[in-house]
Short mmCIF file of C-alpha atoms in Angstrom, two decimals:
data_model
loop_
_atom_site.label_atom_id
_atom_site.label_comp_id
_atom_site.label_asym_id
_atom_site.label_seq_id
_atom_site.Cartn_x
_atom_site.Cartn_y
_atom_site.Cartn_z
CA MET H 1 -105.60 17.72 270.72
CA ASP H 2 -103.84 17.63 267.23
CA ALA H 3 -107.44 16.98 265.68
CA PHE H 4 -108.77 20.31 267.32
CA VAL H 5 -105.40 22.03 265.84
CA SER H 6 -106.40 20.32 262.69
CA ARG H 7 -109.93 21.81 263.03
CA LYS H 8 -108.83 25.53 263.18
CA LYS H 9 -106.54 25.53 260.41
CA ARG H 10 -108.97 24.54 259.05
CA ARG H 11 -111.59 27.09 259.85
CA LEU H 12 -109.04 30.10 259.78
CA SER H 13 -107.68 28.54 255.72
CA GLN H 14 -112.19 28.12 254.69
CA PRO H 15 -112.77 32.69 254.09
CA ASP H 16 -109.65 32.50 251.60
CA GLN H 17 -111.00 29.22 249.54
CA ASP H 18 -114.65 29.55 249.72
CA THR H 19 -115.10 32.15 246.76
CA ALA H 20 -116.27 29.34 244.43
CA HIS H 21 -119.29 29.60 242.37
CA HIS H 22 -121.70 26.87 240.98
CA THR H 23 -123.57 25.85 238.53
CA GLU H 24 -127.03 24.93 239.07
CA ILE H 25 -127.99 22.85 236.32
CA ALA H 26 -124.69 20.74 235.86
CA GLY H 27 -123.91 20.42 239.30
CA VAL H 28 -120.30 20.88 238.49
CA SER H 29 -118.56 23.55 240.80
CA GLY H 30 -115.71 26.63 239.23
CA ALA H 31 -111.83 26.16 240.44
CA GLU H 32 -111.67 27.67 243.77
CA ALA H 33 -109.37 30.32 244.40
CA SER H 34 -106.33 29.73 247.24
CA GLY H 35 -105.02 31.73 249.97
CA ASP H 36 -102.13 33.47 249.27
CA GLU H 37 -100.46 31.55 251.91
CA SER H 38 -101.91 28.56 253.38
CA THR H 39 -101.55 27.65 257.37
CA ASP H 40 -99.03 25.84 257.84
CA ILE H 41 -96.51 28.13 256.25
CA LYS H 42 -98.49 31.31 258.44
CA LEU H 43 -98.13 29.28 261.29
CA ALA H 44 -94.51 28.37 260.65
CA ILE H 45 -93.77 31.88 260.15
CA LEU H 46 -95.25 33.40 262.93
CA VAL H 47 -93.45 29.64 265.10
CA SER H 48 -89.51 31.29 262.90
CA LEU H 49 -90.77 34.78 264.43
CA HIS H 50 -91.70 34.01 268.05
CA PRO H 51 -89.43 30.77 268.52
CA ASP H 52 -90.25 31.20 272.63
CA ILE H 53 -94.18 30.55 272.55
CA ALA H 54 -95.26 27.44 272.02
CA GLN H 55 -97.37 27.10 267.83
CA ASP H 56 -100.26 25.74 269.49
CA ASP H 57 -100.28 29.44 271.35
CA LEU H 58 -99.37 31.07 268.46
CA LEU H 59 -102.28 29.85 265.98
CA ASP H 60 -104.52 30.89 268.44
CA ILE H 61 -103.46 34.47 268.19
CA LEU H 62 -103.35 33.26 264.66
CA VAL H 63 -107.33 32.91 264.16
CA SER H 64 -107.91 36.05 266.08
CA CYS H 65 -106.38 37.96 264.10
CA ASP H 66 -108.38 36.68 261.08
CA GLY H 67 -104.88 34.74 259.88
CA SER H 68 -103.25 37.97 259.35
CA ILE H 69 -98.91 37.30 259.86
CA GLU H 70 -98.69 41.31 260.35
CA THR H 71 -101.66 41.54 263.05
CA ALA H 72 -100.55 38.03 264.94
CA SER H 73 -96.92 39.61 264.21
CA SER H 74 -97.51 43.45 266.47
CA VAL H 75 -99.62 42.00 268.57
CA LEU H 76 -97.07 39.23 269.55
CA SER H 77 -94.93 41.60 269.55
CA GLN H 78 -96.35 43.43 271.74
CA GLY H 79 -95.69 42.15 275.94
CA SER H 80 -94.50 39.24 276.27
CA SER H 81 -95.07 35.64 276.37
CA ALA H 82 -96.92 34.90 278.72
CA GLU H 83 -98.94 38.13 278.94
CA ILE H 84 -100.24 37.16 275.23
CA VAL H 85 -101.59 32.99 276.30
CA THR H 86 -103.40 34.55 279.80
CA LYS H 87 -105.13 36.71 277.09
CA LYS H 88 -105.62 34.66 274.27
CA ARG H 89 -109.17 32.79 274.27
CA PRO H 90 -110.40 29.74 276.45
CA ALA H 91 -110.59 26.65 274.23
CA PRO H 92 -114.12 25.29 274.26
CA SER H 93 -115.36 23.14 276.64
CA SER H 94 -117.73 21.31 274.60
CA SER H 95 -115.61 18.05 272.36
CA LEU H 96 -113.19 18.88 270.57
CA GLY H 97 -113.58 20.84 266.96
CA VAL H 98 -117.51 21.08 267.82
CA GLN H 99 -118.07 25.20 267.56
CA THR H 100 -120.05 27.30 270.71
CA SER H 101 -123.13 28.13 269.68
CA LEU H 102 -122.83 31.90 268.68
CA SER H 103 -127.36 32.35 269.64
CA SER H 104 -125.33 31.91 273.68
CA HIS H 105 -123.05 34.85 273.21
CA VAL H 106 -125.26 37.22 270.92
CA LEU H 107 -128.44 39.36 273.23
CA THR H 108 -131.81 40.28 271.05
CA LYS H 109 -134.50 42.32 272.45
CA PHE H 110 -137.90 41.37 273.98
CA GLY H 111 -141.52 42.98 273.45
CA ASP H 112 -141.47 44.33 277.08
CA GLY H 113 -137.31 45.86 276.67
CA SER H 114 -135.40 43.92 278.52
CA LEU H 115 -132.39 42.03 276.90
CA ALA H 116 -131.91 37.87 276.88
CA PRO H 117 -129.31 35.64 274.69
CA LEU H 118 -130.72 35.18 271.73
CA LYS H 119 -131.35 31.46 272.01
CA GLU H 120 -134.13 32.31 274.29
CA SER H 121 -135.83 34.55 271.88
CA VAL H 122 -138.61 32.55 270.57
CA ASN H 123 -138.35 33.91 267.07
CA PHE H 124 -134.79 34.13 266.59
CA LYS H 125 -134.53 32.89 263.10
CA ARG H 126 -133.07 37.03 262.02
CA PRO H 127 -129.55 35.99 259.18
CA LEU H 128 -125.57 35.86 259.96
CA PRO H 129 -124.32 38.37 258.42
CA THR H 130 -122.94 36.51 255.56
CA LYS H 131 -119.86 38.36 253.22
CA LYS H 132 -120.02 38.94 249.33
CA GLY H 133 -117.61 35.39 248.06
CA LYS H 134 -117.41 34.28 251.50
CA THR H 135 -119.08 30.94 253.10
CA LEU H 136 -120.32 31.24 256.20
CA HIS H 137 -119.75 27.74 258.66
CA LEU H 138 -122.51 27.60 260.78
CA TYR H 139 -121.60 24.09 263.78
CA SER H 140 -123.81 24.06 266.00
CA PRO H 141 -127.46 23.06 265.63
CA GLU H 142 -129.03 25.90 268.11
CA ASP H 143 -127.20 28.15 265.43
CA ILE H 144 -128.05 26.14 262.04
CA ALA H 145 -132.01 26.03 263.22
CA ALA H 146 -131.81 29.67 264.09
CA HIS H 147 -129.95 31.11 260.93
CA THR H 148 -131.42 28.02 258.18
CA PRO H 149 -134.13 26.69 257.06
CA CYS H 150 -132.93 23.58 258.18
CA THR H 151 -132.94 21.57 261.84
CA ILE H 152 -130.20 18.70 261.91
CA LEU H 153 -130.10 16.01 264.51
CA LEU H 154 -126.56 14.60 265.33
CA ASN H 155 -125.80 11.03 266.02
CA PHE H 156 -130.06 10.20 265.31
CA LEU H 157 -129.28 6.42 264.85
CA PRO H 158 -128.51 3.77 267.33
CA SER H 159 -124.52 3.59 265.94
CA LYS H 160 -125.01 -0.19 264.64
CA GLU H 161 -128.82 0.69 264.01
CA ALA H 162 -126.97 3.81 261.61
CA ASN H 163 -123.53 1.68 260.62
CA GLU H 164 -125.99 -1.82 259.01
CA LEU H 165 -128.45 0.98 256.65
CA LEU H 166 -125.02 1.89 255.30
CA ARG H 167 -122.88 -0.98 254.32
CA GLU H 168 -127.09 -1.95 253.83
CA LEU H 169 -127.33 0.40 250.75
CA LEU H 170 -123.92 0.83 250.13
CA GLU H 171 -124.10 -2.92 248.15
CA GLU H 172 -127.39 -1.11 246.82
CA SER H 173 -125.22 1.21 245.83
CA GLN H 174 -123.54 -0.73 242.45
CA HIS H 175 -127.09 -0.66 241.26
CA PHE H 176 -126.97 3.09 241.25
CA SER H 177 -127.07 5.63 237.66
CA ARG H 178 -125.76 9.02 237.48
CA TYR H 179 -129.14 10.46 235.63
CA GLU H 180 -128.72 12.67 232.06
CA PHE H 181 -130.36 16.07 231.16
CA GLN H 182 -129.80 18.28 228.01
CA LEU H 183 -127.57 21.29 228.48
CA PHE H 184 -126.61 23.80 225.87
CA ASN H 185 -127.22 20.96 223.20
CA ARG H 186 -125.46 17.72 224.35
CA THR H 187 -126.54 15.71 226.79
CA VAL H 188 -125.15 15.91 229.96
CA GLN H 189 -124.51 13.46 233.70
CA SER H 190 -125.18 13.89 237.05
CA PRO H 191 -121.90 14.34 238.88
CA HIS H 192 -123.33 11.29 241.50
CA THR H 193 -124.93 9.07 241.72
CA ALA H 194 -128.44 7.66 242.89
CA CYS H 195 -131.83 5.91 242.47
CA VAL H 196 -135.58 6.14 243.78
CA TYR H 197 -136.96 4.02 246.12
CA VAL H 198 -140.44 2.85 247.11
CA SER H 199 -142.86 0.56 248.90
CA THR H 200 -144.51 -2.01 245.95
CA PRO H 201 -144.18 -3.18 243.04
CA GLU H 202 -147.12 -1.46 241.75
CA GLU H 203 -145.73 1.49 242.67
CA TYR H 204 -142.05 0.45 240.93
CA ARG H 205 -144.75 0.51 237.82
CA GLN H 206 -145.73 3.72 238.42
CA GLN H 207 -142.90 5.17 238.94
CA THR H 208 -141.25 3.95 235.39
CA SER H 209 -144.27 4.71 233.61
CA GLU H 210 -146.45 7.75 235.51
CA TYR H 211 -143.76 10.16 237.70
CA THR H 212 -141.97 11.95 235.52
CA TYR H 213 -138.08 13.98 237.51
CA GLY H 214 -136.90 16.92 234.97
CA GLY H 215 -139.49 15.69 232.50
CA THR H 216 -137.90 11.87 231.50
CA TYR H 217 -139.32 9.21 233.17
CA ARG H 218 -136.64 6.75 235.56
CA SER H 219 -136.08 3.83 235.00
CA ASN H 220 -133.55 3.38 238.38
CA VAL H 221 -136.28 2.10 240.44
CA ARG H 222 -136.17 -0.38 243.15
CA GLN H 223 -138.22 -1.09 246.12
CA ALA H 224 -136.93 -0.25 249.61
CA THR H 225 -134.52 -2.04 251.65
CA PRO H 226 -135.87 -3.45 255.27
CA GLU H 227 -133.85 -1.56 256.60
CA LEU H 228 -134.10 1.29 254.23
CA ARG H 229 -138.67 0.70 255.73
CA SER H 230 -137.38 -0.28 259.83
CA VAL H 231 -135.44 3.65 259.98
CA SER H 232 -138.13 5.10 258.04
CA ARG H 233 -140.17 5.05 261.55
CA LYS H 234 -138.24 6.94 263.97
CA VAL H 235 -137.43 9.40 260.78
CA GLN H 236 -141.13 10.05 260.92
CA ARG H 237 -141.58 10.35 264.29
CA VAL H 238 -138.97 12.93 264.64
CA VAL H 239 -139.62 15.47 260.73
CA ASN H 240 -143.48 15.41 263.05
CA GLU H 241 -141.60 16.64 265.64
CA GLU H 242 -139.48 18.88 264.54
CA ILE H 243 -142.13 20.55 262.19
CA GLN H 244 -144.31 21.25 264.83
CA ASN H 245 -141.90 23.02 266.93
CA ARG H 246 -141.01 25.32 264.28
CA ILE H 247 -144.60 25.95 263.42
CA ARG H 248 -145.31 27.02 266.88
CA ASN H 249 -141.13 29.16 267.62
CA VAL H 250 -140.75 30.01 264.65
CA TYR H 251 -143.45 31.14 262.26
CA PRO H 252 -145.84 34.36 262.71
CA ASP H 253 -148.36 33.43 265.19
CA GLY H 254 -146.80 29.95 266.52
CA LYS H 255 -149.67 28.71 262.62
CA LYS H 256 -147.95 27.11 260.19
CA LEU H 257 -147.76 28.92 256.97
CA LYS H 258 -150.12 28.96 253.61
CA TYR H 259 -150.12 26.51 251.27
CA GLN H 260 -147.95 24.19 254.02
CA SER H 261 -150.05 21.01 254.85
CA PRO H 262 -151.91 20.04 257.39
CA LYS H 263 -151.11 16.26 257.89
CA GLU H 264 -148.88 14.95 258.98
CA TRP H 265 -145.40 13.78 257.35
CA ARG H 266 -145.32 10.67 256.03
CA PRO H 267 -143.12 9.49 253.70
CA ASN H 268 -143.13 7.72 251.03
CA ALA H 269 -140.99 7.89 248.76
CA ALA H 270 -136.87 8.22 248.96
CA PHE H 271 -133.37 9.51 246.69
CA VAL H 272 -131.11 7.86 247.76
CA ASN H 273 -127.26 9.50 246.38
CA CYS H 274 -124.34 8.28 246.71
CA TYR H 275 -121.27 10.31 246.89
CA ASP H 276 -118.10 8.50 245.96
CA GLY H 277 -115.27 10.46 246.74
CA PRO H 278 -114.60 14.28 246.81
CA ALA H 279 -115.49 15.30 243.52
CA GLU H 280 -119.07 14.05 242.93
CA SER H 281 -121.45 16.83 243.96
CA VAL H 282 -124.53 18.92 242.73
CA GLY H 283 -124.74 22.38 241.64
CA TYR H 284 -126.55 24.13 244.11
CA HIS H 285 -130.63 24.02 243.11
CA ALA H 286 -134.35 23.91 244.85
CA ASP H 287 -135.93 20.50 244.99
CA GLU H 288 -138.93 19.66 242.38
CA LEU H 289 -142.39 20.91 243.57
CA THR H 290 -144.00 18.39 241.14
CA TYR H 291 -145.24 16.28 243.17
CA LEU H 292 -144.10 17.66 247.59
CA GLY H 293 -146.68 20.18 246.44
CA PRO H 294 -145.69 23.84 248.08
CA HIS H 295 -144.10 24.35 250.95
CA PRO H 296 -142.63 20.74 251.75
CA VAL H 297 -140.56 18.75 254.36
CA ILE H 298 -137.74 16.94 253.58
CA GLY H 299 -135.31 14.58 255.68
CA SER H 300 -132.02 13.77 254.57
CA LEU H 301 -129.88 11.48 256.43
CA SER H 302 -126.34 11.25 255.70
CA LEU H 303 -124.48 8.53 256.32
CA GLY H 304 -120.43 7.77 256.02
CA VAL H 305 -118.02 9.63 254.85
CA GLU H 306 -119.04 13.74 256.29
CA ARG H 307 -120.11 16.43 253.09
CA GLU H 308 -120.00 19.99 252.97
CA PHE H 309 -123.95 20.55 252.99
CA ARG H 310 -124.28 24.46 251.54
CA VAL H 311 -127.90 27.30 251.61
CA ARG H 312 -127.97 30.34 249.76
CA ARG H 313 -131.19 32.90 250.21
CA ILE H 314 -132.60 33.56 247.16
CA VAL H 315 -132.07 36.83 245.27
CA PRO H 316 -135.61 38.79 244.15
CA ARG H 317 -134.16 41.12 241.84
CA GLU H 318 -137.49 43.16 240.12
CA GLU H 319 -135.60 42.90 236.41
CA GLU H 320 -138.33 41.00 233.11
CA GLU H 321 -137.07 38.68 232.11
CA GLU H 322 -136.29 35.67 234.52
CA GLN H 323 -139.25 33.43 235.58
CA ASP H 324 -142.02 35.26 233.71
CA PRO H 325 -144.18 33.24 231.66
CA PRO H 326 -141.34 31.77 229.40
CA LYS H 327 -141.01 33.62 225.76
CA SER H 328 -139.39 30.72 224.20
CA ASN H 329 -138.81 27.63 223.15
CA GLY H 330 -138.89 26.01 226.51
CA GLY H 331 -134.47 24.81 225.24
CA SER H 332 -132.19 25.35 227.77
CA ASP H 333 -129.65 27.74 226.84
CA SER H 334 -131.67 31.01 228.21
CA VAL H 335 -132.84 29.00 230.80
CA VAL H 336 -128.90 28.69 232.23
CA LYS H 337 -127.98 31.88 231.00
CA ASN H 338 -130.63 33.00 233.64
CA GLN H 339 -129.46 31.15 236.49
CA LYS H 340 -125.63 32.16 235.62
CA ASN H 341 -126.83 34.92 236.68
CA SER H 342 -128.74 33.96 239.71
CA ASN H 343 -125.44 32.64 240.97
CA SER H 344 -123.77 35.86 240.63
CA ARG H 345 -126.49 38.23 242.40
CA ALA H 346 -127.06 35.47 245.29
CA ASP H 347 -123.40 35.03 246.34
CA ALA H 348 -123.28 38.71 246.58
CA GLN H 349 -125.35 37.90 250.35
CA GLY H 350 -122.57 34.28 250.61
CA GLN H 351 -123.33 31.69 251.79
CA ILE H 352 -123.97 28.95 254.89
CA SER H 353 -122.41 26.25 255.21
CA ILE H 354 -123.01 23.12 257.38
CA HIS H 355 -120.73 19.69 257.93
CA LEU H 356 -123.44 17.05 257.64
CA PRO H 357 -121.16 13.87 259.74
CA HIS H 358 -122.09 10.15 259.79
CA ASN H 359 -125.86 9.05 261.34
CA SER H 360 -126.68 12.82 260.92
CA LEU H 361 -130.46 13.91 260.07
CA LEU H 362 -130.89 17.29 258.62
CA ILE H 363 -134.40 18.34 257.95
CA MET H 364 -135.27 20.92 255.71
CA HIS H 365 -138.92 22.79 256.56
CA ALA H 366 -141.48 24.11 254.85
CA GLU H 367 -139.73 27.34 254.03
CA MET H 368 -136.55 25.87 252.34
CA GLN H 369 -137.60 24.80 248.24
CA GLU H 370 -139.33 28.40 248.55
CA GLU H 371 -136.45 30.77 249.45
CA TRP H 372 -133.66 28.81 250.04
CA LYS H 373 -130.83 26.79 246.84
CA HIS H 374 -128.64 24.14 248.88
CA ALA H 375 -125.77 22.01 247.13
CA ILE H 376 -123.35 19.42 247.91
CA VAL H 377 -120.16 21.13 247.29
CA PRO H 378 -117.34 19.04 245.57
CA ALA H 379 -113.89 19.06 249.37
CA GLN H 380 -110.05 19.42 248.68
CA THR H 381 -110.03 16.39 250.56
CA ILE H 382 -111.85 13.84 252.73
CA THR H 383 -111.28 12.29 256.17
CA PRO H 384 -111.99 8.14 255.01
CA HIS H 385 -115.09 7.18 257.14
CA PRO H 386 -113.57 2.85 258.53
CA ILE H 387 -117.16 1.77 257.09
CA ALA H 388 -117.29 3.92 253.73
CA GLY H 389 -114.51 4.36 252.54
CA ASN H 390 -114.37 8.10 250.45
CA ARG H 391 -118.01 7.38 248.95
CA ARG H 392 -120.95 9.01 250.97
CA ILE H 393 -124.49 7.88 251.16
CA ASN H 394 -127.16 10.05 251.48
CA ILE H 395 -131.33 9.54 252.24
CA THR H 396 -134.43 12.00 251.54
CA TYR H 397 -136.84 11.37 252.23
CA ARG H 398 -140.09 12.21 251.19
CA TRP H 399 -143.87 12.80 251.35
CA TYR H 400 -145.70 12.30 247.46
CA ARG H 401 -149.34 14.26 248.11
CA ASP H 402 -152.23 11.94 246.99
CA THR H 403 -153.58 15.01 245.37
CA LEU H 404 -150.69 15.71 243.40
CA HIS H 405 -150.27 12.52 241.34
CA PRO H 406 -149.63 12.71 237.93
CA ARG H 407 -152.85 11.24 236.11
CA TYR H 408 -154.04 14.36 237.54
CA THR H 409 -151.39 17.42 236.94
CA PRO H 410 -150.98 19.28 233.49
CA ARG H 411 -149.92 18.32 230.88
CA CYS H 412 -148.19 20.87 228.61
CA ARG H 413 -148.58 20.75 224.60
CA CYS H 414 -146.11 18.70 223.74
CA GLY H 415 -147.84 15.88 225.13
CA THR H 416 -145.21 15.08 228.42
CA HIS H 417 -145.45 15.76 232.00
CA ALA H 418 -146.39 19.51 233.21
CA ILE H 419 -143.49 20.20 236.76
CA LEU H 420 -144.49 22.89 239.16
CA ARG H 421 -142.30 25.70 240.00
CA CYS H 422 -141.64 28.63 242.12
CA VAL H 423 -141.42 31.84 241.82
CA GLN H 424 -138.08 33.04 243.23
CA GLN H 425 -136.62 36.11 241.91
CA LYS H 426 -139.09 38.77 240.42
CA GLN H 427 -140.49 40.52 243.75
CA GLU H 428 -144.11 41.30 241.21
CA ASN H 429 -144.91 37.28 241.06
CA ARG H 430 -143.02 36.17 243.77
CA GLY H 431 -143.86 33.21 246.04
CA LYS H 432 -146.21 32.60 243.00
CA TYR H 433 -147.00 28.77 241.87
CA MET H 434 -146.79 27.75 237.82
CA TRP H 435 -146.86 24.94 235.48
CA MET H 436 -144.29 24.24 232.80
CA CYS H 437 -143.15 22.56 230.71
CA TYR H 438 -139.31 21.28 231.11
CA ALA H 439 -139.29 18.70 228.51
CA GLY H 440 -135.85 21.20 226.97
CA PHE H 441 -133.79 20.27 230.05
CA ALA H 442 -134.77 15.89 228.35
CA PRO H 443 -132.07 14.24 225.56
CA GLY H 444 -133.48 14.23 222.57
CA LYS H 445 -136.40 16.19 223.69
CA GLU H 446 -137.65 19.96 222.28
CA GLY H 447 -139.15 21.51 224.56
CA CYS H 448 -142.99 23.75 224.69
CA SER H 449 -144.13 27.19 225.62
CA PHE H 450 -147.25 25.78 227.80
CA PHE H 451 -147.49 27.65 230.99
CA GLN H 452 -150.35 27.74 233.06
CA TRP H 453 -150.48 29.58 237.63
CA ALA H 454 -150.95 26.93 239.70
CA GLU H 455 -153.66 27.28 241.97
CA PHE H 456 -153.63 26.06 245.90
CA ASP H 457 -155.81 25.90 249.29
CA ASP H 458 -154.37 27.42 252.26
CA ASP H 459 -153.74 23.46 252.91
CA GLY H 460 -151.85 23.34 249.35
CA ASN H 461 -154.17 21.30 247.65
CA PRO H 462 -154.90 22.20 244.12
CA VAL H 463 -158.03 23.64 243.17
CA GLY H 464 -160.53 25.16 240.10
CA ASP H 465 -161.20 22.76 237.74
CA ARG H 466 -160.77 19.57 238.92
CA THR H 467 -161.83 16.57 235.92
CA HIS H 468 -160.73 13.53 238.16
CA ASP H 469 -162.20 11.56 241.21
CA VAL H 470 -158.69 12.59 244.11
CA ASP H 471 -160.65 10.10 246.13
CA SER H 472 -159.91 7.79 243.94
CA ALA H 473 -155.80 8.56 243.14
CA PRO H 474 -153.53 5.87 243.46
CA ALA H 475 -151.63 6.71 246.75
CA LEU H 476 -147.74 5.70 247.09
CA SER H 477 -147.82 3.81 250.58
CA ASN H 478 -146.10 5.47 253.79
CA PHE H 479 -142.79 3.22 254.47
CA SER H 480 -143.53 2.97 258.13
CA ALA H 481 -147.57 1.43 257.19
CA SER H 482 -145.57 -0.68 254.13
CA GLN H 483 -143.58 -3.09 256.81
#
């Protein structure tokens, strides 16, 4: 019961505390505004005013009154304590701390005019009414699948296997590093540590000398560990099953999205991140598409401490200056200014929070990177994990497409590899893809004004004048096949 009460207190206090704005590139959170009083203080006031009512009942009534002491006290004064307790909402029959699905209570209208619970509708992806400056917390896998471009599977691995993988990667994390980037003409570091994993020594060579991330080569690359490879087989199977479920049940006419690959998803690279303590985070961003291609799918496995994963829709706008072919020298100042403006616009719609406990697999579906942004926000407090302590390990399994090997992607006039981005905010070109210079974010480098529209066929493969034979691309090995 104490755990349930604690969860309810936390949920009650969150709406007043979730007004933070996050800088997209630096990943640094602003200070969160606190409410006028904490839930404990509000509860103490109600206890002093109504000492004949149990504390648990007072908390339940406070929750039902949206945290208002005045409203709760008024309700309590209108009837006897027995009547109030009888009328209060029943406790959920599910396990402690798990939200009952909203889709069980919301009705939807079918084509024949009949009504049924939302969860019975085939195409139930209706946005929830998020509010400006507020965070809507979703706990049920049903609600997460219905209202975000994500699927979550709890208790994904057998407990022993999840713990073995966690221990293996905690040991590996001592070799992780913070990547550096340039911001306002100074070099800053990422607010968490990370490492890239591939299968073979040859792929290690390619990752450190051919593949670039954010305009720079990564030096921190390691070969996949035994447990990382073993788990990838189950991740591959489940992700492909969920891709087909989403195509069948959510996408228009039961067909894949344009540019989404029809091939089997095969993880051949992984980014492993370590968040050591509640302050470590990553700001709002969409994952780089350069080697993933349009409409990619990513399987994200969380181990250790539970953290919040927040998502928000990308709000389109009509202004001319943002997401057009760049007219500047590729420096970061103008881009950061645009992204701060984007933060303000997106905040007008609010955000959705998904809690990622130990041993949960989150699948970011094909529309995620083009239409949404995501973040791991700093936490005020965390509950230590018996194995990981204050640390969270996150594995993002990715499929790098053979047709987007760096040997076949454009180079900027400054000699660096161009990156692939999607127009997200200007309505006129929204959904189009572009190659552009990103060297302005690399420490010690200056970017150029290189820009080129990217063209793909319906399956997401590049089209146009290609001078290379794609079949000769040195493809990365599937983690499962390389065991």
